[in-house]
Amino acid sequence: MAVARYRKRMSRSDPRLYLEVPDVPFTEGLELPLPASQAHYLGNVMRQSTGDPVRVFNARDGEWNAIIQTVRKDKGTVRLGTRERAPQVTEGVELLFAPLKRDATELVIRMGTELGVTCFRPVVTERTNTHRLNLDRLALIASEAAEQCERLDIPEIQPLEPLKSVLAEWPEDKPLFAALERRPGADGPLVASALLIGPEGGFSDAEVALLQKHPAVHALTLGPLVLRAETAVCAGLARLALRRGA
């Protein structure tokens, strides 16, 4: 009865939560505990209560209808209804980027998640302004962005690495498009595996030379104007999506 009632009320405006319980596959009727942060979000932010509909998802189980069984302060449970979407891997590219100021870096994570980035790889360049990242905070932002944009998986966020080290280990058969200002870009039918966006101020001459020598790296032009780094991320991902016919 409760599941049937929920299905009638299900809508795109229902709260959508990333929920994964290790070693417990989702099945109809299963009751699952909510993390404290999500119970707080449902009860105190969204003002949801017992019996209200939600949607829960993860990469392993897909997306499911659910109803709130209990919610109070930092505790809550949901009961699963039926599965609405089967697991589906996002088809996108890795994003290599030089970390920016906090708000700008968080914007890169949010926009990149919405635009299908499969893995974020922050890199240190000669002109990188910050060398510290709160990976837990960035993972939370990626999760929230996935909830909002209705993708089923959460992109990985790797620790900060020097650009030179990443390039030294980068496979020659894995096309990497680098946004190089005021340099002609390749127009061939290559399918990109990754996008590289530089720091504020751009790459140094030595880094440009290193990139141009690497057999996997291809220049990607983003037009005649100088873009902010976070704007370049959005423009570059859009360009590559068009290349692969997304």
C-alpha positions as protocol buffer text, in pm:
chain_id: "A"
residue {
  index: 1
  type: MET
  ca { x: 0 y: 0 z: 0 }
}
residue {
  index: 2
  type: ALA
  ca { x: 270 y: 248 z: 100 }
}
residue {
  index: 3
  type: VAL
  ca { x: 480 y: 171 z: -208 }
}
residue {
  index: 4
  type: ALA
  ca { x: 181 y: 213 z: -439 }
}
residue {
  index: 5
  type: ARG
  ca { x: 92 y: 544 z: -277 }
}
residue {
  index: 6
  type: TYR
  ca { x: 448 y: 663 z: -320 }
}
residue {
  index: 7
  type: ARG
  ca { x: 461 y: 575 z: -689 }
}
residue {
  index: 8
  type: LYS
  ca { x: 157 y: 792 z: -756 }
}
residue {
  index: 9
  type: ARG
  ca { x: 321 y: 1086 z: -581 }
}
residue {
  index: 10
  type: MET
  ca { x: 663 y: 1041 z: -741 }
}
residue {
  index: 11
  type: SER
  ca { x: 784 y: 1348 z: -931 }
}
residue {
  index: 12
  type: ARG
  ca { x: 1103 y: 1512 z: -1049 }
}
residue {
  index: 13
  type: SER
  ca { x: 1072 y: 1759 z: -762 }
}
residue {
  index: 14
  type: ASP
  ca { x: 1105 y: 1488 z: -497 }
}
residue {
  index: 15
  type: PRO
  ca { x: 1432 y: 1506 z: -300 }
}
residue {
  index: 16
  type: ARG
  ca { x: 1703 y: 1297 z: -464 }
}
residue {
  index: 17
  type: LEU
  ca { x: 1980 y: 1147 z: -250 }
}
residue {
  index: 18
  type: TYR
  ca { x: 2298 y: 957 z: -323 }
}
residue {
  index: 19
  type: LEU
  ca { x: 2277 y: 655 z: -94 }
}
residue {
  index: 20
  type: GLU
  ca { x: 2508 y: 357 z: -93 }
}
residue {
  index: 21
  type: VAL
  ca { x: 2531 y: 82 z: 166 }
}
residue {
  index: 22
  type: PRO
  ca { x: 2836 y: -143 z: 110 }
}
residue {
  index: 23
  type: ASP
  ca { x: 2755 y: -513 z: 60 }
}
residue {
  index: 24
  type: VAL
  ca { x: 2379 y: -447 z: 73 }
}
residue {
  index: 25
  type: PRO
  ca { x: 2222 y: -452 z: -275 }
}
residue {
  index: 26
  type: PHE
  ca { x: 1897 y: -259 z: -314 }
}
residue {
  index: 27
  type: THR
  ca { x: 1575 y: -465 z: -325 }
}
residue {
  index: 28
  type: GLU
  ca { x: 1210 y: -365 z: -310 }
}
residue {
  index: 29
  type: GLY
  ca { x: 1089 y: -325 z: 47 }
}
residue {
  index: 30
  type: LEU
  ca { x: 1437 y: -293 z: 196 }
}
residue {
  index: 31
  type: GLU
  ca { x: 1466 y: -39 z: 476 }
}
residue {
  index: 32
  type: LEU
  ca { x: 1790 y: 159 z: 477 }
}
residue {
  index: 33
  type: PRO
  ca { x: 1942 y: 400 z: 730 }
}
residue {
  index: 34
  type: LEU
  ca { x: 2027 y: 752 z: 620 }
}
residue {
  index: 35
  type: PRO
  ca { x: 2359 y: 920 z: 697 }
}
residue {
  index: 36
  type: ALA
  ca { x: 2323 y: 1192 z: 960 }
}
residue {
  index: 37
  type: SER
  ca { x: 2380 y: 1470 z: 704 }
}
residue {
  index: 38
  type: GLN
  ca { x: 2102 y: 1342 z: 477 }
}
residue {
  index: 39
  type: ALA
  ca { x: 1856 y: 1293 z: 764 }
}
residue {
  index: 40
  type: HIS
  ca { x: 1926 y: 1653 z: 869 }
}
residue {
  index: 41
  type: TYR
  ca { x: 1882 y: 1772 z: 510 }
}
residue {
  index: 42
  type: LEU
  ca { x: 1546 y: 1597 z: 467 }
}
residue {
  index: 43
  type: GLY
  ca { x: 1401 y: 1693 z: 801 }
}
residue {
  index: 44
  type: ASN
  ca { x: 1540 y: 2040 z: 864 }
}
residue {
  index: 45
  type: VAL
  ca { x: 1617 y: 2180 z: 520 }
}
residue {
  index: 46
  type: MET
  ca { x: 1354 y: 2018 z: 297 }
}
residue {
  index: 47
  type: ARG
  ca { x: 1096 y: 1989 z: 580 }
}
residue {
  index: 48
  type: GLN
  ca { x: 1012 y: 1632 z: 484 }
}
residue {
  index: 49
  type: SER
  ca { x: 841 y: 1390 z: 722 }
}
residue {
  index: 50
  type: THR
  ca { x: 735 y: 1027 z: 755 }
}
residue {
  index: 51
  type: GLY
  ca { x: 556 y: 903 z: 443 }
}
residue {
  index: 52
  type: ASP
  ca { x: 700 y: 1162 z: 206 }
}
residue {
  index: 53
  type: PRO
  ca { x: 858 y: 1040 z: -121 }
}
residue {
  index: 54
  type: VAL
  ca { x: 1227 y: 1056 z: -204 }
}
residue {
  index: 55
  type: ARG
  ca { x: 1452 y: 913 z: -472 }
}
residue {
  index: 56
  type: VAL
  ca { x: 1775 y: 734 z: -387 }
}
residue {
  index: 57
  type: PHE
  ca { x: 2050 y: 628 z: -625 }
}
residue {
  index: 58
  type: ASN
  ca { x: 2403 y: 502 z: -670 }
}
residue {
  index: 59
  type: ALA
  ca { x: 2618 y: 365 z: -951 }
}
residue {
  index: 60
  type: ARG
  ca { x: 2577 y: 3 z: -843 }
}
residue {
  index: 61
  type: ASP
  ca { x: 2200 y: -13 z: -789 }
}
residue {
  index: 62
  type: GLY
  ca { x: 2058 y: 258 z: -1014 }
}
residue {
  index: 63
  type: GLU
  ca { x: 1775 y: 488 z: -903 }
}
residue {
  index: 64
  type: TRP
  ca { x: 1489 y: 384 z: -677 }
}
residue {
  index: 65
  type: ASN
  ca { x: 1161 y: 521 z: -547 }
}
residue {
  index: 66
  type: ALA
  ca { x: 1149 y: 531 z: -168 }
}
residue {
  index: 67
  type: ILE
  ca { x: 942 y: 666 z: 117 }
}
residue {
  index: 68
  type: ILE
  ca { x: 1064 y: 814 z: 442 }
}
residue {
  index: 69
  type: GLN
  ca { x: 1004 y: 578 z: 730 }
}
residue {
  index: 70
  type: THR
  ca { x: 1155 y: 789 z: 1006 }
}
residue {
  index: 71
  type: VAL
  ca { x: 1332 y: 1123 z: 1021 }
}
residue {
  index: 72
  type: ARG
  ca { x: 1439 y: 1321 z: 1327 }
}
residue {
  index: 73
  type: LYS
  ca { x: 1738 y: 1543 z: 1389 }
}
residue {
  index: 74
  type: ASP
  ca { x: 2035 y: 1344 z: 1255 }
}
residue {
  index: 75
  type: LYS
  ca { x: 1869 y: 1004 z: 1216 }
}
residue {
  index: 76
  type: GLY
  ca { x: 1636 y: 862 z: 953 }
}
residue {
  index: 77
  type: THR
  ca { x: 1541 y: 563 z: 742 }
}
residue {
  index: 78
  type: VAL
  ca { x: 1382 y: 509 z: 401 }
}
residue {
  index: 79
  type: ARG
  ca { x: 1202 y: 208 z: 256 }
}
residue {
  index: 80
  type: LEU
  ca { x: 1271 y: 120 z: -107 }
}
residue {
  index: 81
  type: GLY
  ca { x: 993 y: 91 z: -361 }
}
residue {
  index: 82
  type: THR
  ca { x: 1064 y: -2 z: -722 }
}
residue {
  index: 83
  type: ARG
  ca { x: 1368 y: 67 z: -933 }
}
residue {
  index: 84
  type: GLU
  ca { x: 1308 y: 342 z: -1187 }
}
residue {
  index: 85
  type: ARG
  ca { x: 1648 y: 350 z: -1361 }
}
residue {
  index: 86
  type: ALA
  ca { x: 1904 y: 78 z: -1412 }
}
residue {
  index: 87
  type: PRO
  ca { x: 2273 y: 147 z: -1340 }
}
residue {
  index: 88
  type: GLN
  ca { x: 2434 y: 356 z: -1611 }
}
residue {
  index: 89
  type: VAL
  ca { x: 2793 y: 474 z: -1636 }
}
residue {
  index: 90
  type: THR
  ca { x: 2836 y: 838 z: -1737 }
}
residue {
  index: 91
  type: GLU
  ca { x: 3018 y: 875 z: -2067 }
}
residue {
  index: 92
  type: GLY
  ca { x: 3255 y: 1165 z: -2033 }
}
residue {
  index: 93
  type: VAL
  ca { x: 3619 y: 1260 z: -1994 }
}
residue {
  index: 94
  type: GLU
  ca { x: 3871 y: 1303 z: -1717 }
}
residue {
  index: 95
  type: LEU
  ca { x: 3940 y: 1662 z: -1620 }
}
residue {
  index: 96
  type: LEU
  ca { x: 4293 y: 1771 z: -1535 }
}
residue {
  index: 97
  type: PHE
  ca { x: 4295 y: 2120 z: -1388 }
}
residue {
  index: 98
  type: ALA
  ca { x: 4513 y: 2350 z: -1183 }
}
residue {
  index: 99
  type: PRO
  ca { x: 4341 y: 2428 z: -851 }
}
residue {
  index: 100
  type: LEU
  ca { x: 4202 y: 2778 z: -815 }
}
residue {
  index: 101
  type: LYS
  ca { x: 4076 y: 2979 z: -521 }
}
residue {
  index: 102
  type: ARG
  ca { x: 3830 y: 2787 z: -307 }
}
residue {
  index: 103
  type: ASP
  ca { x: 3504 y: 2911 z: -460 }
}
residue {
  index: 104
  type: ALA
  ca { x: 3634 y: 2873 z: -815 }
}
residue {
  index: 105
  type: THR
  ca { x: 3762 y: 2520 z: -752 }
}
residue {
  index: 106
  type: GLU
  ca { x: 3426 y: 2421 z: -605 }
}
residue {
  index: 107
  type: LEU
  ca { x: 3255 y: 2568 z: -911 }
}
residue {
  index: 108
  type: VAL
  ca { x: 3480 y: 2357 z: -1135 }
}
residue {
  index: 109
  type: ILE
  ca { x: 3378 y: 2042 z: -947 }
}
residue {
  index: 110
  type: ARG
  ca { x: 3009 y: 2130 z: -963 }
}
residue {
  index: 111
  type: MET
  ca { x: 3006 y: 2224 z: -1334 }
}
residue {
  index: 112
  type: GLY
  ca { x: 3231 y: 1934 z: -1428 }
}
residue {
  index: 113
  type: THR
  ca { x: 3003 y: 1685 z: -1256 }
}
residue {
  index: 114
  type: GLU
  ca { x: 2702 y: 1827 z: -1438 }
}
residue {
  index: 115
  type: LEU
  ca { x: 2890 y: 1812 z: -1770 }
}
residue {
  index: 116
  type: GLY
  ca { x: 2985 y: 1446 z: -1733 }
}
residue {
  index: 117
  type: VAL
  ca { x: 3340 y: 1448 z: -1597 }
}
residue {
  index: 118
  type: THR
  ca { x: 3426 y: 1095 z: -1488 }
}
residue {
  index: 119
  type: CYS
  ca { x: 3736 y: 1179 z: -1283 }
}
residue {
  index: 120
  type: PHE
  ca { x: 3888 y: 1503 z: -1154 }
}
residue {
  index: 121
  type: ARG
  ca { x: 4267 y: 1513 z: -1147 }
}
residue {
  index: 122
  type: PRO
  ca { x: 4401 y: 1836 z: -993 }
}
residue {
  index: 123
  type: VAL
  ca { x: 4755 y: 1913 z: -1106 }
}
residue {
  index: 124
  type: VAL
  ca { x: 5027 y: 2150 z: -988 }
}
residue {
  index: 125
  type: THR
  ca { x: 5166 y: 2376 z: -1260 }
}
residue {
  index: 126
  type: GLU
  ca { x: 5432 y: 2646 z: -1239 }
}
residue {
  index: 127
  type: ARG
  ca { x: 5165 y: 2915 z: -1193 }
}
residue {
  index: 128
  type: THR
  ca { x: 4927 y: 2724 z: -966 }
}
residue {
  index: 129
  type: ASN
  ca { x: 4817 y: 2958 z: -686 }
}
residue {
  index: 130
  type: THR
  ca { x: 4704 y: 2703 z: -429 }
}
residue {
  index: 131
  type: HIS
  ca { x: 4852 y: 2371 z: -326 }
}
residue {
  index: 132
  type: ARG
  ca { x: 4593 y: 2259 z: -72 }
}
residue {
  index: 133
  type: LEU
  ca { x: 4260 y: 2090 z: -139 }
}
residue {
  index: 134
  type: ASN
  ca { x: 3988 y: 1964 z: 92 }
}
residue {
  index: 135
  type: LEU
  ca { x: 3908 y: 1642 z: -93 }
}
residue {
  index: 136
  type: ASP
  ca { x: 3622 y: 1551 z: 143 }
}
residue {
  index: 137
  type: ARG
  ca { x: 3457 y: 1887 z: 78 }
}
residue {
  index: 138
  type: LEU
  ca { x: 3501 y: 1851 z: -298 }
}
residue {
  index: 139
  type: ALA
  ca { x: 3360 y: 1497 z: -289 }
}
residue {
  index: 140
  type: LEU
  ca { x: 3051 y: 1631 z: -111 }
}
residue {
  index: 141
  type: ILE
  ca { x: 3006 y: 1898 z: -378 }
}
residue {
  index: 142
  type: ALA
  ca { x: 3036 y: 1634 z: -654 }
}
residue {
  index: 143
  type: SER
  ca { x: 2774 y: 1423 z: -478 }
}
residue {
  index: 144
  type: GLU
  ca { x: 2535 y: 1719 z: -444 }
}
residue {
  index: 145
  type: ALA
  ca { x: 2586 y: 1808 z: -812 }
}
residue {
  index: 146
  type: ALA
  ca { x: 2509 y: 1449 z: -916 }
}
residue {
  index: 147
  type: GLU
  ca { x: 2189 y: 1460 z: -709 }
}
residue {
  index: 148
  type: GLN
  ca { x: 2086 y: 1782 z: -882 }
}
residue {
  index: 149
  type: CYS
  ca { x: 2168 y: 1684 z: -1242 }
}
residue {
  index: 150
  type: GLU
  ca { x: 2027 y: 1329 z: -1216 }
}
residue {
  index: 151
  type: ARG
  ca { x: 2340 y: 1135 z: -1306 }
}
residue {
  index: 152
  type: LEU
  ca { x: 2373 y: 801 z: -1130 }
}
residue {
  index: 153
  type: ASP
  ca { x: 2744 y: 790 z: -1055 }
}
residue {
  index: 154
  type: ILE
  ca { x: 2975 y: 1022 z: -862 }
}
residue {
  index: 155
  type: PRO
  ca { x: 3302 y: 1129 z: -1028 }
}
residue {
  index: 156
  type: GLU
  ca { x: 3626 y: 1035 z: -857 }
}
residue {
  index: 157
  type: ILE
  ca { x: 3847 y: 1314 z: -721 }
}
residue {
  index: 158
  type: GLN
  ca { x: 4214 y: 1227 z: -706 }
}
residue {
  index: 159
  type: PRO
  ca { x: 4486 y: 1385 z: -487 }
}
residue {
  index: 160
  type: LEU
  ca { x: 4690 y: 1675 z: -618 }
}
residue {
  index: 161
  type: GLU
  ca { x: 4985 y: 1576 z: -841 }
}
residue {
  index: 162
  type: PRO
  ca { x: 5254 y: 1768 z: -1033 }
}
residue {
  index: 163
  type: LEU
  ca { x: 5163 y: 1811 z: -1399 }
}
residue {
  index: 164
  type: LYS
  ca { x: 5505 y: 1683 z: -1503 }
}
residue {
  index: 165
  type: SER
  ca { x: 5450 y: 1358 z: -1311 }
}
residue {
  index: 166
  type: VAL
  ca { x: 5107 y: 1305 z: -1467 }
}
residue {
  index: 167
  type: LEU
  ca { x: 5241 y: 1363 z: -1819 }
}
residue {
  index: 168
  type: ALA
  ca { x: 5537 y: 1132 z: -1760 }
}
residue {
  index: 169
  type: GLU
  ca { x: 5297 y: 843 z: -1693 }
}
residue {
  index: 170
  type: TRP
  ca { x: 5025 y: 941 z: -1941 }
}
residue {
  index: 171
  type: PRO
  ca { x: 4968 y: 666 z: -2204 }
}
residue {
  index: 172
  type: GLU
  ca { x: 5044 y: 764 z: -2562 }
}
residue {
  index: 173
  type: ASP
  ca { x: 4715 y: 610 z: -2682 }
}
residue {
  index: 174
  type: LYS
  ca { x: 4497 y: 813 z: -2443 }
}
residue {
  index: 175
  type: PRO
  ca { x: 4410 y: 1143 z: -2617 }
}
residue {
  index: 176
  type: LEU
  ca { x: 4449 y: 1444 z: -2390 }
}
residue {
  index: 177
  type: PHE
  ca { x: 4323 y: 1780 z: -2515 }
}
residue {
  index: 178
  type: ALA
  ca { x: 4497 y: 2081 z: -2361 }
}
residue {
  index: 179
  type: ALA
  ca { x: 4345 y: 2428 z: -2372 }
}
residue {
  index: 180
  type: LEU
  ca { x: 4636 y: 2636 z: -2501 }
}
residue {
  index: 181
  type: GLU
  ca { x: 4563 y: 3005 z: -2544 }
}
residue {
  index: 182
  type: ARG
  ca { x: 4609 y: 3160 z: -2887 }
}
residue {
  index: 183
  type: ARG
  ca { x: 4744 y: 2841 z: -3041 }
}
residue {
  index: 184
  type: PRO
  ca { x: 4576 y: 2655 z: -3327 }
}
residue {
  index: 185
  type: GLY
  ca { x: 4375 y: 2353 z: -3215 }
}
residue {
  index: 186
  type: ALA
  ca { x: 4346 y: 2015 z: -3380 }
}
residue {
  index: 187
  type: ASP
  ca { x: 4036 y: 1969 z: -3595 }
}
residue {
  index: 188
  type: GLY
  ca { x: 4070 y: 1597 z: -3664 }
}
residue {
  index: 189
  type: PRO
  ca { x: 3816 y: 1328 z: -3567 }
}
residue {
  index: 190
  type: LEU
  ca { x: 3998 y: 1232 z: -3245 }
}
residue {
  index: 191
  type: VAL
  ca { x: 3791 y: 1126 z: -2948 }
}
residue {
  index: 192
  type: ALA
  ca { x: 3918 y: 1279 z: -2626 }
}
residue {
  index: 193
  type: SER
  ca { x: 3982 y: 1081 z: -2310 }
}
residue {
  index: 194
  type: ALA
  ca { x: 4071 y: 1385 z: -2102 }
}
residue {
  index: 195
  type: LEU
  ca { x: 4080 y: 1765 z: -2092 }
}
residue {
  index: 196
  type: LEU
  ca { x: 4356 y: 1976 z: -1939 }
}
residue {
  index: 197
  type: ILE
  ca { x: 4287 y: 2332 z: -1821 }
}
residue {
  index: 198
  type: GLY
  ca { x: 4572 y: 2547 z: -1693 }
}
residue {
  index: 199
  type: PRO
  ca { x: 4592 y: 2792 z: -1402 }
}
residue {
  index: 200
  type: GLU
  ca { x: 4517 y: 3162 z: -1385 }
}
residue {
  index: 201
  type: GLY
  ca { x: 4786 y: 3316 z: -1604 }
}
residue {
  index: 202
  type: GLY
  ca { x: 4807 y: 3010 z: -1826 }
}
residue {
  index: 203
  type: PHE
  ca { x: 5081 y: 2755 z: -1876 }
}
residue {
  index: 204
  type: SER
  ca { x: 5446 y: 2860 z: -1874 }
}
residue {
  index: 205
  type: ASP
  ca { x: 5648 y: 2841 z: -2196 }
}
residue {
  index: 206
  type: ALA
  ca { x: 5828 y: 2533 z: -2060 }
}
residue {
  index: 207
  type: GLU
  ca { x: 5497 y: 2360 z: -1987 }
}
residue {
  index: 208
  type: VAL
  ca { x: 5364 y: 2444 z: -2333 }
}
residue {
  index: 209
  type: ALA
  ca { x: 5675 y: 2293 z: -2487 }
}
residue {
  index: 210
  type: LEU
  ca { x: 5635 y: 1981 z: -2272 }
}
residue {
  index: 211
  type: LEU
  ca { x: 5273 y: 1944 z: -2374 }
}
residue {
  index: 212
  type: GLN
  ca { x: 5347 y: 1992 z: -2742 }
}
residue {
  index: 213
  type: LYS
  ca { x: 5609 y: 1718 z: -2733 }
}
residue {
  index: 214
  type: HIS
  ca { x: 5381 y: 1458 z: -2576 }
}
residue {
  index: 215
  type: PRO
  ca { x: 5232 y: 1226 z: -2841 }
}
residue {
  index: 216
  type: ALA
  ca { x: 4897 y: 1198 z: -2660 }
}
residue {
  index: 217
  type: VAL
  ca { x: 4843 y: 1574 z: -2620 }
}
residue {
  index: 218
  type: HIS
  ca { x: 4643 y: 1778 z: -2871 }
}
residue {
  index: 219
  type: ALA
  ca { x: 4581 y: 2152 z: -2855 }
}
residue {
  index: 220
  type: LEU
  ca { x: 4223 y: 2264 z: -2808 }
}
residue {
  index: 221
  type: THR
  ca { x: 4137 y: 2621 z: -2896 }
}
residue {
  index: 222
  type: LEU
  ca { x: 3861 y: 2795 z: -2701 }
}
residue {
  index: 223
  type: GLY
  ca { x: 3843 y: 3104 z: -2919 }
}
residue {
  index: 224
  type: PRO
  ca { x: 4031 y: 3433 z: -2944 }
}
residue {
  index: 225
  type: LEU
  ca { x: 3940 y: 3566 z: -2598 }
}
residue {
  index: 226
  type: VAL
  ca { x: 4126 y: 3498 z: -2275 }
}
residue {
  index: 227
  type: LEU
  ca { x: 3890 y: 3307 z: -2046 }
}
residue {
  index: 228
  type: ARG
  ca { x: 3889 y: 3266 z: -1672 }
}
residue {
  index: 229
  type: ALA
  ca { x: 4003 y: 2917 z: -1579 }
}
residue {
  index: 230
  type: GLU
  ca { x: 3661 y: 2807 z: -1455 }
}
residue {
  index: 231
  type: THR
  ca { x: 3500 y: 2943 z: -1773 }
}
residue {
  index: 232
  type: ALA
  ca { x: 3757 y: 2753 z: -1980 }
}
residue {
  index: 233
  type: VAL
  ca { x: 3658 y: 2431 z: -1802 }
}
residue {
  index: 234
  type: CYS
  ca { x: 3295 y: 2476 z: -1906 }
}
residue {
  index: 235
  type: ALA
  ca { x: 3384 y: 2579 z: -2263 }
}
residue {
  index: 236
  type: GLY
  ca { x: 3635 y: 2297 z: -2307 }
}
residue {
  index: 237
  type: LEU
  ca { x: 3401 y: 2026 z: -2181 }
}
residue {
  index: 238
  type: ALA
  ca { x: 3127 y: 2156 z: -2410 }
}
residue {
  index: 239
  type: ARG
  ca { x: 3363 y: 2149 z: -2709 }
}
residue {
  index: 240
  type: LEU
  ca { x: 3468 y: 1792 z: -2640 }
}
residue {
  index: 241
  type: ALA
  ca { x: 3106 y: 1683 z: -2594 }
}
residue {
  index: 242
  type: LEU
  ca { x: 3030 y: 1819 z: -2940 }
}
residue {
  index: 243
  type: ARG
  ca { x: 3333 y: 1636 z: -3081 }
}
residue {
  index: 244
  type: ARG
  ca { x: 3207 y: 1300 z: -2960 }
}
residue {
  index: 245
  type: GLY
  ca { x: 2850 y: 1374 z: -3062 }
}
residue {
  index: 246
  type: ALA
  ca { x: 2715 y: 1395 z: -2707 }
}
